[in-house]
Amino acid sequence: MRHCWTILCLFLLSSLSLTATHTPASFLDPIKDQILAVRGSATVFDVLPQRTASEAVLRVGLVEEPLYGSVAFFGTDSMEYRPREVDCGQTDRFIYFVETSAGRKEVEVFAEILCESLTILSGFSPDGDGINDTFTILGVENYPDNRLTIFNKWGEKIYQARGYQNDWDGTDEQGRPLYQEDGLFYYVFEDGLGKTFSGYVQVKR
């Protein structure tokens, strides 16, 4: 009888130990993410930052809605955040969950809402990780007749596109990677409505 009681005690202690070390998914710290958005324009991004190749997304959904905009999911791969036109200069926040083959995760997003209708980012890193891989001009979709021209440090034109759609990945028009010591290239962006923007963009490899 004493032997049976000892086994029962060990079983109960083992159960208590397992219960004490288990952390429910809802109490795990969410993944932090930051995005830039132009008022009234959509910013599209991957639902799971830095996902592994073997990690399949099964289901996504909102946990906390944004205060200054709206969120839409495109299947289980990508999503968009669209701030309202009147709320520029604010920082919005929302949380969504992602259920994958590896378990449930929550992502907390902080969205900085820019007031300018067109914002040209100063650099990108075309390393194939799905994050900041191309030269991005926020709000470019509002200027369909735009033209982008890229020059190297010797003033030679190396890339040009009409109706640019944030897809230059640091290659020339034949798709060959471009290299410079400092990674700086000069751009000229014409919005198609009479305004021209120019400056330097850094390609970090």
Tab-separated table of C-alpha atoms in Angstrom:
chain	number	residue	atom	x	y	z
A	1	MET	CA	0.000	0.000	0.000
A	2	ARG	CA	2.829	2.387	0.843
A	3	HIS	CA	4.489	1.581	-2.511
A	4	CYS	CA	1.296	2.489	-4.442
A	5	TRP	CA	0.963	5.763	-2.510
A	6	THR	CA	4.539	6.722	-3.442
A	7	ILE	CA	3.852	6.167	-7.159
A	8	LEU	CA	0.706	8.283	-6.915
A	9	CYS	CA	2.647	11.101	-5.256
A	10	LEU	CA	5.320	11.014	-7.938
A	11	PHE	CA	2.630	11.180	-10.627
A	12	LEU	CA	0.981	14.187	-8.986
A	13	LEU	CA	4.294	15.996	-8.514
A	14	SER	CA	5.190	15.355	-12.142
A	15	SER	CA	1.839	16.765	-13.283
A	16	LEU	CA	2.272	19.854	-11.125
A	17	SER	CA	5.760	20.408	-12.508
A	18	LEU	CA	4.534	20.208	-16.099
A	19	THR	CA	1.683	22.599	-15.359
A	20	ALA	CA	3.979	25.132	-13.710
A	21	THR	CA	6.414	25.273	-16.636
A	22	HIS	CA	3.794	25.513	-19.399
A	23	THR	CA	3.216	29.015	-20.770
A	24	PRO	CA	-0.025	29.532	-22.720
A	25	ALA	CA	0.424	31.063	-26.176
A	26	SER	CA	-1.708	34.070	-25.246
A	27	PHE	CA	0.841	35.081	-22.568
A	28	LEU	CA	3.919	34.888	-24.791
A	29	ASP	CA	5.591	38.189	-25.650
A	30	PRO	CA	4.521	39.229	-29.166
A	31	ILE	CA	6.997	39.744	-31.995
A	32	LYS	CA	7.680	43.469	-32.455
A	33	ASP	CA	7.476	44.982	-35.933
A	34	GLN	CA	7.639	48.539	-37.282
A	35	ILE	CA	6.340	49.887	-40.580
A	36	LEU	CA	6.095	53.225	-42.357
A	37	ALA	CA	2.848	54.255	-44.023
A	38	VAL	CA	1.715	57.279	-46.005
A	39	ARG	CA	-1.669	58.710	-45.055
A	40	GLY	CA	-4.437	57.319	-47.235
A	41	SER	CA	-2.120	54.773	-48.914
A	42	ALA	CA	-1.733	51.056	-48.246
A	43	THR	CA	1.492	49.485	-46.991
A	44	VAL	CA	1.741	45.774	-47.852
A	45	PHE	CA	4.016	43.422	-45.897
A	46	ASP	CA	4.543	39.765	-45.000
A	47	VAL	CA	2.378	38.425	-42.170
A	48	LEU	CA	5.288	36.736	-40.405
A	49	PRO	CA	8.586	38.630	-40.092
A	50	GLN	CA	11.657	36.403	-40.496
A	51	ARG	CA	9.744	33.186	-41.030
A	52	THR	CA	11.728	29.995	-41.657
A	53	ALA	CA	11.448	28.167	-44.976
A	54	SER	CA	9.723	25.178	-43.351
A	55	GLU	CA	7.195	27.277	-41.404
A	56	ALA	CA	3.772	27.118	-43.070
A	57	VAL	CA	1.172	29.729	-42.072
A	58	LEU	CA	-2.187	28.087	-41.342
A	59	ARG	CA	-4.378	30.924	-40.046
A	60	VAL	CA	-4.154	34.657	-39.308
A	61	GLY	CA	-6.422	37.175	-37.612
A	62	LEU	CA	-6.573	40.430	-35.671
A	63	VAL	CA	-6.195	40.515	-31.891
A	64	GLU	CA	-6.298	44.309	-31.433
A	65	GLU	CA	-7.464	46.638	-34.204
A	66	PRO	CA	-5.554	49.808	-35.175
A	67	LEU	CA	-6.861	53.150	-33.983
A	68	TYR	CA	-6.039	55.282	-37.028
A	69	GLY	CA	-6.526	52.910	-39.955
A	70	SER	CA	-7.580	49.472	-41.157
A	71	VAL	CA	-5.955	46.075	-41.721
A	72	ALA	CA	-6.707	43.526	-44.443
A	73	PHE	CA	-5.221	40.050	-44.931
A	74	PHE	CA	-4.473	38.533	-48.342
A	75	GLY	CA	-4.764	34.830	-47.626
A	76	THR	CA	-2.092	33.729	-45.157
A	77	ASP	CA	0.958	35.258	-46.849
A	78	SER	CA	0.642	39.042	-46.873
A	79	MET	CA	-1.416	41.854	-45.411
A	80	GLU	CA	-1.908	45.589	-45.719
A	81	TYR	CA	-2.266	48.481	-43.336
A	82	ARG	CA	-4.043	51.585	-44.636
A	83	PRO	CA	-4.109	54.708	-42.431
A	84	ARG	CA	-6.880	57.247	-42.756
A	85	GLU	CA	-6.192	60.392	-44.754
A	86	VAL	CA	-6.663	62.709	-41.766
A	87	ASP	CA	-4.392	61.010	-39.228
A	88	CYS	CA	-0.866	61.759	-40.431
A	89	GLY	CA	1.835	62.364	-37.847
A	90	GLN	CA	0.442	59.669	-35.558
A	91	THR	CA	1.915	56.320	-34.540
A	92	ASP	CA	-0.666	53.565	-34.778
A	93	ARG	CA	-0.541	50.158	-33.098
A	94	PHE	CA	-2.247	46.834	-33.729
A	95	ILE	CA	-1.729	43.156	-32.884
A	96	TYR	CA	-2.505	40.097	-34.989
A	97	PHE	CA	-1.957	36.381	-34.496
A	98	VAL	CA	-0.325	33.884	-36.825
A	99	GLU	CA	-0.873	30.140	-36.440
A	100	THR	CA	1.917	28.169	-38.098
A	101	SER	CA	3.080	24.579	-38.235
A	102	ALA	CA	5.417	25.539	-35.362
A	103	GLY	CA	2.682	27.006	-33.127
A	104	ARG	CA	0.885	30.288	-32.503
A	105	LYS	CA	2.627	33.659	-32.558
A	106	GLU	CA	1.425	37.203	-32.032
A	107	VAL	CA	2.876	40.211	-33.856
A	108	GLU	CA	2.636	43.727	-32.426
A	109	VAL	CA	3.003	46.366	-35.136
A	110	PHE	CA	3.812	50.042	-34.651
A	111	ALA	CA	2.961	52.059	-37.769
A	112	GLU	CA	4.384	55.547	-38.243
A	113	ILE	CA	1.958	57.524	-40.407
A	114	LEU	CA	3.785	59.992	-42.652
A	115	CYS	CA	2.146	63.225	-43.772
A	116	GLU	CA	3.825	63.548	-47.158
A	117	SER	CA	1.997	61.858	-50.013
A	118	LEU	CA	5.355	60.654	-51.378
A	119	THR	CA	8.289	59.462	-49.249
A	120	ILE	CA	11.505	58.099	-50.777
A	121	LEU	CA	13.445	55.792	-48.467
A	122	SER	CA	17.210	56.252	-48.344
A	123	GLY	CA	18.424	52.663	-48.556
A	124	PHE	CA	17.679	48.963	-48.913
A	125	SER	CA	19.437	45.605	-48.564
A	126	PRO	CA	18.797	43.128	-51.413
A	127	ASP	CA	19.798	39.996	-49.496
A	128	GLY	CA	16.702	37.925	-50.257
A	129	ASP	CA	15.331	37.821	-46.707
A	130	GLY	CA	12.023	39.379	-47.761
A	131	ILE	CA	12.637	42.519	-45.683
A	132	ASN	CA	13.584	45.825	-47.341
A	133	ASP	CA	14.890	44.043	-50.457
A	134	THR	CA	13.996	46.773	-52.979
A	135	PHE	CA	14.170	50.544	-53.417
A	136	THR	CA	10.910	51.720	-51.854
A	137	ILE	CA	9.008	54.924	-52.554
A	138	LEU	CA	6.018	55.141	-50.240
A	139	GLY	CA	2.920	56.411	-52.026
A	140	VAL	CA	4.287	55.631	-55.507
A	141	GLU	CA	1.008	53.928	-56.445
A	142	ASN	CA	-0.608	57.381	-56.472
A	143	TYR	CA	1.668	58.422	-59.364
A	144	PRO	CA	1.192	55.821	-62.120
A	145	ASP	CA	2.889	57.991	-64.782
A	146	ASN	CA	6.131	58.289	-62.821
A	147	ARG	CA	9.642	57.653	-64.109
A	148	LEU	CA	12.662	56.530	-62.072
A	149	THR	CA	16.254	56.774	-63.296
A	150	ILE	CA	19.297	55.448	-61.403
A	151	PHE	CA	22.893	56.581	-62.029
A	152	ASN	CA	26.222	55.272	-60.758
A	153	LYS	CA	28.910	57.520	-59.250
A	154	TRP	CA	30.318	58.275	-62.711
A	155	GLY	CA	26.965	59.655	-63.858
A	156	GLU	CA	26.175	56.692	-66.095
A	157	LYS	CA	22.540	55.659	-66.355
A	158	ILE	CA	22.244	52.088	-65.099
A	159	TYR	CA	18.503	51.660	-64.604
A	160	GLN	CA	15.304	53.320	-65.753
A	161	ALA	CA	11.648	52.453	-65.318
A	162	ARG	CA	8.359	54.086	-66.248
A	163	GLY	CA	5.509	53.435	-63.861
A	164	TYR	CA	7.954	52.335	-61.158
A	165	GLN	CA	6.400	49.924	-58.629
A	166	ASN	CA	9.026	49.541	-55.891
A	167	ASP	CA	10.757	46.640	-57.620
A	168	TRP	CA	14.358	47.790	-58.221
A	169	ASP	CA	16.594	45.319	-56.388
A	170	GLY	CA	19.999	46.845	-57.100
A	171	THR	CA	20.523	45.236	-60.510
A	172	ASP	CA	21.001	46.762	-63.951
A	173	GLU	CA	18.484	46.460	-66.787
A	174	GLN	CA	19.912	43.022	-67.629
A	175	GLY	CA	19.365	41.804	-64.065
A	176	ARG	CA	23.049	41.845	-63.069
A	177	PRO	CA	23.891	42.961	-59.484
A	178	LEU	CA	25.505	46.398	-59.270
A	179	TYR	CA	28.395	47.084	-56.910
A	180	GLN	CA	30.033	50.297	-55.680
A	181	GLU	CA	32.431	50.743	-52.777
A	182	ASP	CA	30.110	52.960	-50.741
A	183	GLY	CA	26.915	51.454	-52.175
A	184	LEU	CA	25.570	54.903	-53.071
A	185	PHE	CA	23.580	55.466	-56.251
A	186	TYR	CA	21.969	58.677	-57.482
A	187	TYR	CA	18.272	58.642	-58.346
A	188	VAL	CA	15.966	60.999	-60.207
A	189	PHE	CA	12.256	60.417	-59.673
A	190	GLU	CA	9.684	62.254	-61.795
A	191	ASP	CA	6.160	61.925	-60.415
A	192	GLY	CA	4.436	62.482	-63.769
A	193	LEU	CA	2.661	65.590	-62.481
A	194	GLY	CA	5.505	68.043	-62.964
A	195	LYS	CA	7.575	67.439	-59.815
A	196	THR	CA	11.071	65.925	-59.745
A	197	PHE	CA	12.814	64.428	-56.709
A	198	SER	CA	16.494	63.489	-56.596
A	199	GLY	CA	19.024	62.227	-54.095
A	200	TYR	CA	21.113	59.234	-53.077
A	201	VAL	CA	20.027	55.717	-52.182
A	202	GLN	CA	22.371	53.266	-50.473
A	203	VAL	CA	22.409	49.612	-51.488
A	204	LYS	CA	23.698	47.524	-48.571
A	205	ARG	CA	24.947	44.081	-49.583
